[in-house]
Tab-separated table of C-alpha atoms in Angstrom:
chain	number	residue	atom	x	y	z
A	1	UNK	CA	-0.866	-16.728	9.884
A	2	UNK	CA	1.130	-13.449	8.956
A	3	UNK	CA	2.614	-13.291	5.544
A	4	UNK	CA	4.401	-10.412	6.897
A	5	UNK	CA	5.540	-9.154	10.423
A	6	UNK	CA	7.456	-5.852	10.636
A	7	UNK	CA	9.290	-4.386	14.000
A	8	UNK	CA	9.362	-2.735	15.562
A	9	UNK	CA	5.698	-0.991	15.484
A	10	UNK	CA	6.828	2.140	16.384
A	11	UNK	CA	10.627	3.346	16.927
A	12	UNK	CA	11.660	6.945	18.199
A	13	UNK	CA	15.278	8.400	17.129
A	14	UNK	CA	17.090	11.356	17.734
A	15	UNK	CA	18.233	13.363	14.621
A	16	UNK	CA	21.371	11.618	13.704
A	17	UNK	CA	20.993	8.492	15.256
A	18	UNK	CA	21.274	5.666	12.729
A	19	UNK	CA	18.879	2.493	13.245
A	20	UNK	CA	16.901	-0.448	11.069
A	21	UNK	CA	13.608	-1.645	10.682
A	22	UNK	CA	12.861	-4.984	9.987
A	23	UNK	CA	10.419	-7.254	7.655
A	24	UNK	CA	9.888	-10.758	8.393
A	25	UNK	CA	8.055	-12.751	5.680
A	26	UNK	CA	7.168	-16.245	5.503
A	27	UNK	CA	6.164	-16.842	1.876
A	28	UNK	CA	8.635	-19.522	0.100
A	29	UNK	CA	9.683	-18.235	-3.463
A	30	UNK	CA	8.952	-14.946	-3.027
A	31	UNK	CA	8.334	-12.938	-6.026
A	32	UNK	CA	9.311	-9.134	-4.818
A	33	UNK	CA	9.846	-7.504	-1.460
A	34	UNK	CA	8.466	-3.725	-1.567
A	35	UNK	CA	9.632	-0.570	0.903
A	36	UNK	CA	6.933	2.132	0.965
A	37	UNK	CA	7.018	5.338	3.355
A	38	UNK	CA	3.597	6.762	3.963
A	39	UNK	CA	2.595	10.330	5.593
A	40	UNK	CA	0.064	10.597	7.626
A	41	UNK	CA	-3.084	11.702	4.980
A	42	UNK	CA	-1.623	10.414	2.060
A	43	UNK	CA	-1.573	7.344	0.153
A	44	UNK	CA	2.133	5.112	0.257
A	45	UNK	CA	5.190	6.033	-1.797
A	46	UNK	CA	7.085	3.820	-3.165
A	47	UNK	CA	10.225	3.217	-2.318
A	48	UNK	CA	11.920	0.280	-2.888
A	49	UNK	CA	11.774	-3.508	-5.164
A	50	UNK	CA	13.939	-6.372	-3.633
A	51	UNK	CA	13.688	-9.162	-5.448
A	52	UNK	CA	16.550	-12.116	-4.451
A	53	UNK	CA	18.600	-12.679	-1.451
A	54	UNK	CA	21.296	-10.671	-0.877
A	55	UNK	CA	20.076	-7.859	-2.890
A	56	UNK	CA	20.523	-4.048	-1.798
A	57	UNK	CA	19.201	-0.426	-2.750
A	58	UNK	CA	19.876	2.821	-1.458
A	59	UNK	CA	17.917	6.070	-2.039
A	60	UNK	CA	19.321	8.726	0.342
A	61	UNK	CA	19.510	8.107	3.755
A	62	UNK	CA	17.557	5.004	2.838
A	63	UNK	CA	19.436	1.362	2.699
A	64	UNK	CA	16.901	-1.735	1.962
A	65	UNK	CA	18.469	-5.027	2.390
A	66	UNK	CA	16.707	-8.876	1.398
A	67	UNK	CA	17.762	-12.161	2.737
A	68	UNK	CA	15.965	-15.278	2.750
A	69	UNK	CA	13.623	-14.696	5.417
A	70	UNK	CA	13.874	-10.676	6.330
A	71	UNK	CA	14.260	-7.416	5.266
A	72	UNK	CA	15.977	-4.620	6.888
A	73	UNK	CA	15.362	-1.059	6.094
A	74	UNK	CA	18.352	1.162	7.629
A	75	UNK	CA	18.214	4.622	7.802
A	76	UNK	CA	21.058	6.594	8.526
A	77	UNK	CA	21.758	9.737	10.192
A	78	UNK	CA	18.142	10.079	10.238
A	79	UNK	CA	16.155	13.595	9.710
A	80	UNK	CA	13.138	14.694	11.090
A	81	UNK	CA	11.572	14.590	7.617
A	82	UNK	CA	12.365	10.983	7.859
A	83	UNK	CA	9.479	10.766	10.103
A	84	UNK	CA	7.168	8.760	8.548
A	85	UNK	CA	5.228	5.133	8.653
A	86	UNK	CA	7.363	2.716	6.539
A	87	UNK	CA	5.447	-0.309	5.206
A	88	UNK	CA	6.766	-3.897	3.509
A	89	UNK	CA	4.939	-6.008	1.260
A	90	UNK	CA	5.508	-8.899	-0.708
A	91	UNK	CA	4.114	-10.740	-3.933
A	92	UNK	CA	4.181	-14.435	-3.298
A	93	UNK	CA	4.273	-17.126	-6.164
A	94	UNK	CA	0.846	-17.899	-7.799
A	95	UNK	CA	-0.535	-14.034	-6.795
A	96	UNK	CA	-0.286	-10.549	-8.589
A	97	UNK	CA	-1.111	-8.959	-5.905
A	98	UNK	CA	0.729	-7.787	-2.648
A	99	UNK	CA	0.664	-8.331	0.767
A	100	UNK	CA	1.228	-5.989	3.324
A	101	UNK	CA	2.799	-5.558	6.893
A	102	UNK	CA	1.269	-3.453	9.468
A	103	UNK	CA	3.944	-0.773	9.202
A	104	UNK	CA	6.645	0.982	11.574
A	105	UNK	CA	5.656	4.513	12.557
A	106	UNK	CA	9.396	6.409	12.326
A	107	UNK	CA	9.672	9.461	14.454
A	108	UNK	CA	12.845	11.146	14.417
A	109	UNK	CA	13.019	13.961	16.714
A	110	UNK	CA	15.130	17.190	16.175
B	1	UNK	CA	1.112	15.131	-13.669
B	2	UNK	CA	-1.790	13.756	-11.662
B	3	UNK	CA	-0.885	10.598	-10.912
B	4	UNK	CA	-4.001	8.354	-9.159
B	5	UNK	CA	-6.304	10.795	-8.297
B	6	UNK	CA	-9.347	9.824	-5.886
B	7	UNK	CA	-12.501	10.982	-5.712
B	8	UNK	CA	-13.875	12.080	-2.874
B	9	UNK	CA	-11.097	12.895	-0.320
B	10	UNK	CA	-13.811	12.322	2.739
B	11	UNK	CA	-17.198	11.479	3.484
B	12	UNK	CA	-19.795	10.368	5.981
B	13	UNK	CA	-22.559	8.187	5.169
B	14	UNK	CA	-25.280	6.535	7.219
B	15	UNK	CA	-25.836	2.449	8.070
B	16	UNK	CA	-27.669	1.286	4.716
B	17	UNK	CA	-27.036	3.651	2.293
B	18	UNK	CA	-25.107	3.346	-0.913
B	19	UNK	CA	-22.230	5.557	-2.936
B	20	UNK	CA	-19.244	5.088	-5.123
B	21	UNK	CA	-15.843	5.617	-4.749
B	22	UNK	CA	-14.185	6.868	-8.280
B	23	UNK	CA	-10.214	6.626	-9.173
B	24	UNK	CA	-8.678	7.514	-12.495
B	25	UNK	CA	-5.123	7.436	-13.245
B	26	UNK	CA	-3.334	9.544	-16.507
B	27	UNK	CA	-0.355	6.932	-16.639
B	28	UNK	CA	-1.781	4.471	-19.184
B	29	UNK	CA	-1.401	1.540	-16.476
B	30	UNK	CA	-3.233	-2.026	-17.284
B	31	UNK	CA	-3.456	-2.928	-13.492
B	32	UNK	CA	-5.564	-1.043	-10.488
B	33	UNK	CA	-6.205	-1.739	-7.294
B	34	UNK	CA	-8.670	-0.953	-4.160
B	35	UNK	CA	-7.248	-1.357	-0.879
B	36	UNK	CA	-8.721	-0.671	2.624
B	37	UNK	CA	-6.363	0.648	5.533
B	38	UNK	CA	-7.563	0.248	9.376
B	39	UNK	CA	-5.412	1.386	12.321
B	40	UNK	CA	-3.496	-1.824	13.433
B	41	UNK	CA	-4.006	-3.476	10.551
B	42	UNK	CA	-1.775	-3.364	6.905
B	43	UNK	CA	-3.470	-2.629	3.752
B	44	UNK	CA	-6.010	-5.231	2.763
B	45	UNK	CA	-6.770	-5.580	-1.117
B	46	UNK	CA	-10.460	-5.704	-1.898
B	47	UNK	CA	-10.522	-5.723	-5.460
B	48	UNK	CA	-8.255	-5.515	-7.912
B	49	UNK	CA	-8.155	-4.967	-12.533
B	50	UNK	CA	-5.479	-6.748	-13.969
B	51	UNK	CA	-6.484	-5.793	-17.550
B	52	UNK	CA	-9.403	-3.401	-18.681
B	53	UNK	CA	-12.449	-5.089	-18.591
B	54	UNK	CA	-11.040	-7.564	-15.946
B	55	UNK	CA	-11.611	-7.488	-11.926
B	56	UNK	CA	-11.063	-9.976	-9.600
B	57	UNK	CA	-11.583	-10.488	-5.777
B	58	UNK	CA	-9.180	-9.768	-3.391
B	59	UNK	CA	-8.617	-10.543	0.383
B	60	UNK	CA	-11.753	-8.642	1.546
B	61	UNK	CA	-14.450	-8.568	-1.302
B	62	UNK	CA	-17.284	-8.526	0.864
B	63	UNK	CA	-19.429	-5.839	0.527
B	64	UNK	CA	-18.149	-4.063	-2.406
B	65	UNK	CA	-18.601	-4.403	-6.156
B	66	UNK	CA	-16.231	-2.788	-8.626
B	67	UNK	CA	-16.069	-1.542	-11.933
B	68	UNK	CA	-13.643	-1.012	-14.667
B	69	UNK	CA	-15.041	1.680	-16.522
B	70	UNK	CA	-12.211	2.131	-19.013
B	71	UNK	CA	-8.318	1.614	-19.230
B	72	UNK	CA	-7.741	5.417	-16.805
B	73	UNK	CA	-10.903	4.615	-14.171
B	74	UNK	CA	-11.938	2.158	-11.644
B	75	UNK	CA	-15.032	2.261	-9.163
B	76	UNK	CA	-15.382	0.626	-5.858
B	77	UNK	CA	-19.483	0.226	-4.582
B	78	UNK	CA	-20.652	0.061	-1.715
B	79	UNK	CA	-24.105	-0.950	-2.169
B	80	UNK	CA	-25.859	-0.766	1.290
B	81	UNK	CA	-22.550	0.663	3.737
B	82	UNK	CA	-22.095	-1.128	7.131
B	83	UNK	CA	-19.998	0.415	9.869
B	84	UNK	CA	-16.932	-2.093	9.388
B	85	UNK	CA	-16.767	-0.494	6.363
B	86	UNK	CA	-15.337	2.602	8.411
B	87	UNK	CA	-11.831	2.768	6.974
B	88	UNK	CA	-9.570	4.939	4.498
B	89	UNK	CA	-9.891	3.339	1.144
B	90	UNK	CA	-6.562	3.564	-1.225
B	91	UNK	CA	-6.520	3.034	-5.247
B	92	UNK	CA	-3.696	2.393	-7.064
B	93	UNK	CA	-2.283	1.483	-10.072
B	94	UNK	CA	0.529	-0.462	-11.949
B	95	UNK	CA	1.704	-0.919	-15.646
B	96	UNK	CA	0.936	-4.697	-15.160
B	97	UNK	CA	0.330	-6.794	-11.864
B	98	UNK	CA	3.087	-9.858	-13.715
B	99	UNK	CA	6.285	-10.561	-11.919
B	100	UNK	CA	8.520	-7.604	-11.888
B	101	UNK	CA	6.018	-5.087	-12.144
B	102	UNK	CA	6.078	-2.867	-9.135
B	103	UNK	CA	3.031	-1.349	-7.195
B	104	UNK	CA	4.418	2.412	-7.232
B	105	UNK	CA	0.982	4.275	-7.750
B	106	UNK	CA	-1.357	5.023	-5.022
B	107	UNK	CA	-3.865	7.993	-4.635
B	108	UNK	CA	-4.261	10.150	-0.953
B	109	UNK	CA	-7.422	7.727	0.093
B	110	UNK	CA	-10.931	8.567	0.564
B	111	UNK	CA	-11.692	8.542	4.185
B	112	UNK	CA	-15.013	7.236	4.406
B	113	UNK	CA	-17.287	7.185	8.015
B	114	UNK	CA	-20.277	5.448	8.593
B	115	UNK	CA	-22.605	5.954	11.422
């Protein structure tokens, strides 16, 4: 069973047109929710720590958001050097180590 | 300024034979990590260091052995390569892998084929 299911898989925007990708988890006493964007031949870069309900961070055009059972990523007025895969993880009780989604390809089109 | 760097960047290797995969990273982390990434699938942790002269199994251990040669470097082994090990392998690193401590370190991958 997935630890962590993000939507959609792949999401197409116009330049300007605001939108949210989402991370469901299903670990109980979660430890830390983590944002990465990734380019394509490169490794992931980090981009965000969640680490209670109801938390938020912003970087940019970047808003990450936590609740009990989901994550939201927003992006607004979105740029094509937005474009990007944008992976979740989390670090569940009783592990150091983090599990990861299968990611949302972004592609933001001028 | 290096960050994780990864060593090498690509290669192809035959059904049965053996190499290394090197990272080092300049940022005096305790923790590193080896991850595998296949198309439809998230990142999978193989092995991982939480201390020097510590390494544990991850979610896909099979296959590889590791090494932790010193505090900056950490090997992954493949010892006689199989072509489901056709994948991009990621290191990374962290100042600790205890609560709080966030994963913000990776290298650009090795892509490694095998035929």
């Amino acid at each position: 069973e997935d630890q962590v299911t993000q939507s959609p898989e792949a999401l197409r925007l116009q330049e300007g047109e605001s939108s949210s990708l989402n991370c469901s988890y299903t670990v109980s006493g979660l430890r830390g929710l983590f944002w990465y964007r990734q380019d394509p031949g490169k490794g992931p870069e980090f981009l965000f720590t969640l680490y209670s309900a109801g938390e938020e961070k912003e970087k940019e055009r970047l808003k990450a958001t936590l609740t009990k059972k989901e994550s939201f990523l927003h992006i607004t007025a979105p740029k094509p050097e937005d474009s990007a895969t944008y992976l979740c993880a989390v670090q569940a009780p009783g592990y150091s180590t983090l599990t990861f989604g299968k990611g949302t390809m972004l592609l933001v089109s001028p | 300024n290096a960050g994780v760097t990864q060593t090498p960047k690509f290669q192809v290797l035959k059904t049965g034979q053996s190499m290394t995969l090197q990272c080092a990273q300049d940022m005096n982390h305790n923790s590193m990590y080896w991850y595998r990434q296949d198309p439809g699938m998230g990142l999978r942790l193989i092995y991982y260091s939480a201390s020097e002269g510590t390494t544990d199994k991850g979610e896909v251990p099979n296959g590889y052995n590791v090494s932790r040669l010193n505090k900056r470097e950490f090997s992954l082994r493949l010892e006689s390569a199989a072509p489901s090990q056709t994948s991009v392998y990621f290191c990374a690193s962290s100042e600790s892998s205890v609560l709080g401590a966030s994963l913000k370190h990776f290298g650009d991958g090795t892509r490694l084929s095998i035929l």
